[in-house]
């Protein structure tokens, strides 16, 4: 028996925690929506489904002690340091002849946010709309952030990581500013990196 933890709700986080503990004790396998989706993709048995893992935060294991103090700095650094990975993301997206493409990351705001911002900028969406779209993520991601065991474990190793959990407008705005100022915009950046 599997239980998708993201679908469990209650008036109190403590009640959710107790319910999940009890389920585990009874032999229920507790999973997340993301785990289910990725496991299905690996087992789909259909050529239309393919899983591609591309890290936009470097190719080495993330060292939380070396994280910057703010997300904007991290996003701008990623734009510069991970050009081969950005090239691979957009080559993968462009290679899909039809159907849909799902792109995601752990929290759904950092790597996903950078790719979405590039796609929206490429489509000509006004910068203030891209920034608003990114910033509103904080509202929708807040419950997950409060309950994330992975985030809690990372924060116990380095409390600075808590400053990186939101989606402040200035973070993606700094990314878009660097994209425009240093590279001439999304189209010019993507042409230059191949």
Tab-separated table of C-alpha atoms in Angstrom:
chain	number	residue	atom	x	y	z
A	1	UNK	CA	0.000	0.000	0.000
A	2	UNK	CA	1.284	3.445	-0.973
A	3	UNK	CA	0.260	6.808	0.438
A	4	UNK	CA	1.068	10.076	-1.335
A	5	UNK	CA	2.097	12.295	1.573
A	6	UNK	CA	1.517	15.509	-0.390
A	7	UNK	CA	-2.184	14.600	-0.563
A	8	UNK	CA	-2.594	14.262	3.206
A	9	UNK	CA	-4.134	17.229	4.939
A	10	UNK	CA	-5.250	18.183	8.389
A	11	UNK	CA	-5.807	21.305	10.427
A	12	UNK	CA	-2.495	20.777	12.190
A	13	UNK	CA	0.966	19.811	10.913
A	14	UNK	CA	1.425	17.689	14.057
A	15	UNK	CA	-1.638	15.587	13.160
A	16	UNK	CA	-0.203	14.994	9.689
A	17	UNK	CA	3.115	13.964	11.215
A	18	UNK	CA	1.432	11.523	13.609
A	19	UNK	CA	-0.721	10.048	10.844
A	20	UNK	CA	2.293	9.486	8.594
A	21	UNK	CA	4.236	7.879	11.472
A	22	UNK	CA	1.336	5.526	12.144
A	23	UNK	CA	0.963	4.639	8.467
A	24	UNK	CA	4.671	3.819	8.223
A	25	UNK	CA	4.445	1.676	11.366
A	26	UNK	CA	1.584	-0.251	9.746
A	27	UNK	CA	3.719	-0.965	6.669
A	28	UNK	CA	2.378	1.721	4.344
A	29	UNK	CA	4.982	3.085	1.923
A	30	UNK	CA	4.824	6.884	2.142
A	31	UNK	CA	5.800	8.622	-1.101
A	32	UNK	CA	5.495	12.066	-2.688
A	33	UNK	CA	3.733	13.137	-5.882
A	34	UNK	CA	7.125	13.690	-7.470
A	35	UNK	CA	8.304	10.197	-6.529
A	36	UNK	CA	5.186	8.675	-8.072
A	37	UNK	CA	5.560	10.639	-11.305
A	38	UNK	CA	9.238	9.816	-11.719
A	39	UNK	CA	8.728	6.155	-10.834
A	40	UNK	CA	5.906	5.931	-13.392
A	41	UNK	CA	8.119	7.558	-16.008
A	42	UNK	CA	10.808	4.954	-15.403
A	43	UNK	CA	8.252	2.154	-15.665
A	44	UNK	CA	5.962	3.570	-18.340
A	45	UNK	CA	7.162	1.125	-21.005
A	46	UNK	CA	6.203	3.632	-23.658
A	47	UNK	CA	8.616	5.550	-25.899
A	48	UNK	CA	6.584	8.712	-25.342
A	49	UNK	CA	7.814	8.836	-21.734
A	50	UNK	CA	11.400	9.659	-20.979
A	51	UNK	CA	13.142	10.870	-17.849
A	52	UNK	CA	16.159	13.152	-18.253
A	53	UNK	CA	18.012	14.457	-15.200
A	54	UNK	CA	19.882	17.702	-15.793
A	55	UNK	CA	21.270	19.680	-12.869
A	56	UNK	CA	21.385	23.455	-13.181
A	57	UNK	CA	23.198	23.849	-9.873
A	58	UNK	CA	26.402	22.110	-10.920
A	59	UNK	CA	27.347	18.545	-11.584
A	60	UNK	CA	28.830	17.839	-8.164
A	61	UNK	CA	26.921	17.032	-4.988
A	62	UNK	CA	25.502	20.280	-3.626
A	63	UNK	CA	27.681	21.632	-0.817
A	64	UNK	CA	25.281	23.688	1.290
A	65	UNK	CA	28.161	25.364	3.122
A	66	UNK	CA	29.142	27.065	-0.159
A	67	UNK	CA	25.692	28.409	-1.011
A	68	UNK	CA	25.424	32.185	-1.454
A	69	UNK	CA	23.413	34.329	0.934
A	70	UNK	CA	20.626	35.015	-1.548
A	71	UNK	CA	18.859	33.289	-4.429
A	72	UNK	CA	19.517	36.017	-6.996
A	73	UNK	CA	23.275	35.505	-6.623
A	74	UNK	CA	22.802	31.749	-6.943
A	75	UNK	CA	20.645	32.080	-10.076
A	76	UNK	CA	23.026	34.499	-11.804
A	77	UNK	CA	25.969	32.241	-10.956
A	78	UNK	CA	24.076	29.250	-12.377
A	79	UNK	CA	23.378	31.113	-15.611
A	80	UNK	CA	27.120	31.603	-16.048
A	81	UNK	CA	28.512	28.365	-14.602
A	82	UNK	CA	26.054	25.858	-16.054
A	83	UNK	CA	25.809	26.811	-19.711
A	84	UNK	CA	26.261	23.195	-20.908
A	85	UNK	CA	23.389	22.110	-18.676
A	86	UNK	CA	21.140	24.961	-19.871
A	87	UNK	CA	22.020	23.957	-23.446
A	88	UNK	CA	21.037	20.365	-22.663
A	89	UNK	CA	17.720	21.441	-21.084
A	90	UNK	CA	16.718	23.501	-24.110
A	91	UNK	CA	17.964	20.904	-26.598
A	92	UNK	CA	15.824	18.324	-24.782
A	93	UNK	CA	12.767	20.603	-24.830
A	94	UNK	CA	13.280	21.455	-28.516
A	95	UNK	CA	13.707	17.782	-29.480
A	96	UNK	CA	10.170	16.869	-28.415
A	97	UNK	CA	8.172	16.592	-31.656
A	98	UNK	CA	4.742	16.654	-30.017
A	99	UNK	CA	3.014	16.193	-26.720
A	100	UNK	CA	3.883	17.769	-23.417
A	101	UNK	CA	7.110	18.230	-21.529
A	102	UNK	CA	7.262	18.220	-17.743
A	103	UNK	CA	10.224	19.943	-16.154
A	104	UNK	CA	10.666	20.114	-12.434
A	105	UNK	CA	13.129	20.253	-9.584
A	106	UNK	CA	12.959	19.363	-5.912
A	107	UNK	CA	11.124	22.460	-4.694
A	108	UNK	CA	9.728	23.587	-8.040
A	109	UNK	CA	11.109	27.106	-7.833
A	110	UNK	CA	14.886	27.303	-8.350
A	111	UNK	CA	15.897	25.253	-11.377
A	112	UNK	CA	12.281	25.128	-12.515
A	113	UNK	CA	12.035	28.889	-11.989
A	114	UNK	CA	15.121	29.618	-14.070
A	115	UNK	CA	13.966	27.425	-16.967
A	116	UNK	CA	10.433	28.848	-16.811
A	117	UNK	CA	11.823	32.411	-16.750
A	118	UNK	CA	13.954	31.683	-19.823
A	119	UNK	CA	10.999	30.125	-21.662
A	120	UNK	CA	8.684	33.002	-20.772
A	121	UNK	CA	11.301	35.615	-21.733
A	122	UNK	CA	11.864	33.774	-25.012
A	123	UNK	CA	8.105	33.917	-25.647
A	124	UNK	CA	8.119	37.682	-25.092
A	125	UNK	CA	6.268	37.713	-21.778
A	126	UNK	CA	6.820	41.059	-20.009
A	127	UNK	CA	9.477	40.938	-17.303
A	128	UNK	CA	7.113	42.091	-14.535
A	129	UNK	CA	4.778	39.170	-15.351
A	130	UNK	CA	7.651	36.668	-15.188
A	131	UNK	CA	8.739	38.115	-11.845
A	132	UNK	CA	5.172	37.979	-10.512
A	133	UNK	CA	4.721	34.392	-11.718
A	134	UNK	CA	7.895	33.340	-9.906
A	135	UNK	CA	7.159	35.291	-6.718
A	136	UNK	CA	3.639	33.870	-6.331
A	137	UNK	CA	5.256	30.431	-5.999
A	138	UNK	CA	6.117	31.265	-2.379
A	139	UNK	CA	2.426	31.195	-1.500
A	140	UNK	CA	1.805	27.806	-3.108
A	141	UNK	CA	5.048	26.205	-1.953
A	142	UNK	CA	4.857	27.372	1.686
A	143	UNK	CA	3.042	24.258	3.001
A	144	UNK	CA	5.531	21.939	1.307
A	145	UNK	CA	8.480	23.967	2.603
A	146	UNK	CA	7.155	23.753	6.169
A	147	UNK	CA	6.788	19.970	5.941
A	148	UNK	CA	9.880	19.084	3.899
A	149	UNK	CA	12.036	16.532	5.690
A	150	UNK	CA	14.785	17.092	3.098
A	151	UNK	CA	14.824	20.846	3.764
A	152	UNK	CA	14.820	20.261	7.530
A	153	UNK	CA	17.794	17.904	7.208
A	154	UNK	CA	19.700	20.375	5.033
A	155	UNK	CA	18.871	23.259	7.410
A	156	UNK	CA	20.153	21.274	10.384
A	157	UNK	CA	23.512	20.999	8.570
A	158	UNK	CA	23.516	24.657	7.567
A	159	UNK	CA	20.854	27.079	8.866
A	160	UNK	CA	21.723	29.551	6.046
A	161	UNK	CA	19.707	27.360	3.707
A	162	UNK	CA	16.499	28.648	5.288
A	163	UNK	CA	17.163	32.046	3.686
A	164	UNK	CA	17.056	30.328	0.285
A	165	UNK	CA	13.684	28.617	0.665
A	166	UNK	CA	11.392	31.379	-0.559
A	167	UNK	CA	10.862	32.799	-4.024
A	168	UNK	CA	11.434	36.538	-3.614
A	169	UNK	CA	10.752	38.671	-6.678
A	170	UNK	CA	14.235	40.195	-6.530
A	171	UNK	CA	15.855	36.771	-7.055
A	172	UNK	CA	14.356	36.099	-10.477
A	173	UNK	CA	14.572	39.797	-11.315
A	174	UNK	CA	18.360	39.624	-10.750
A	175	UNK	CA	18.474	36.565	-13.020
A	176	UNK	CA	16.514	38.343	-15.767
A	177	UNK	CA	18.615	41.494	-15.362
A	178	UNK	CA	21.833	39.486	-15.817
A	179	UNK	CA	20.300	37.652	-18.751
A	180	UNK	CA	19.479	40.964	-20.445
A	181	UNK	CA	22.538	43.002	-19.450
A	182	UNK	CA	25.239	40.354	-19.905
A	183	UNK	CA	23.761	38.306	-22.736
A	184	UNK	CA	21.287	40.492	-24.611
A	185	UNK	CA	18.225	38.511	-23.505
A	186	UNK	CA	16.986	34.925	-23.574
A	187	UNK	CA	17.206	34.359	-27.336
A	188	UNK	CA	20.749	35.757	-27.542
A	189	UNK	CA	21.843	33.686	-24.513
A	190	UNK	CA	20.434	30.460	-25.945
A	191	UNK	CA	21.935	31.139	-29.401
A	192	UNK	CA	25.340	31.815	-27.846
A	193	UNK	CA	25.410	28.645	-25.730
A	194	UNK	CA	24.315	26.538	-28.697
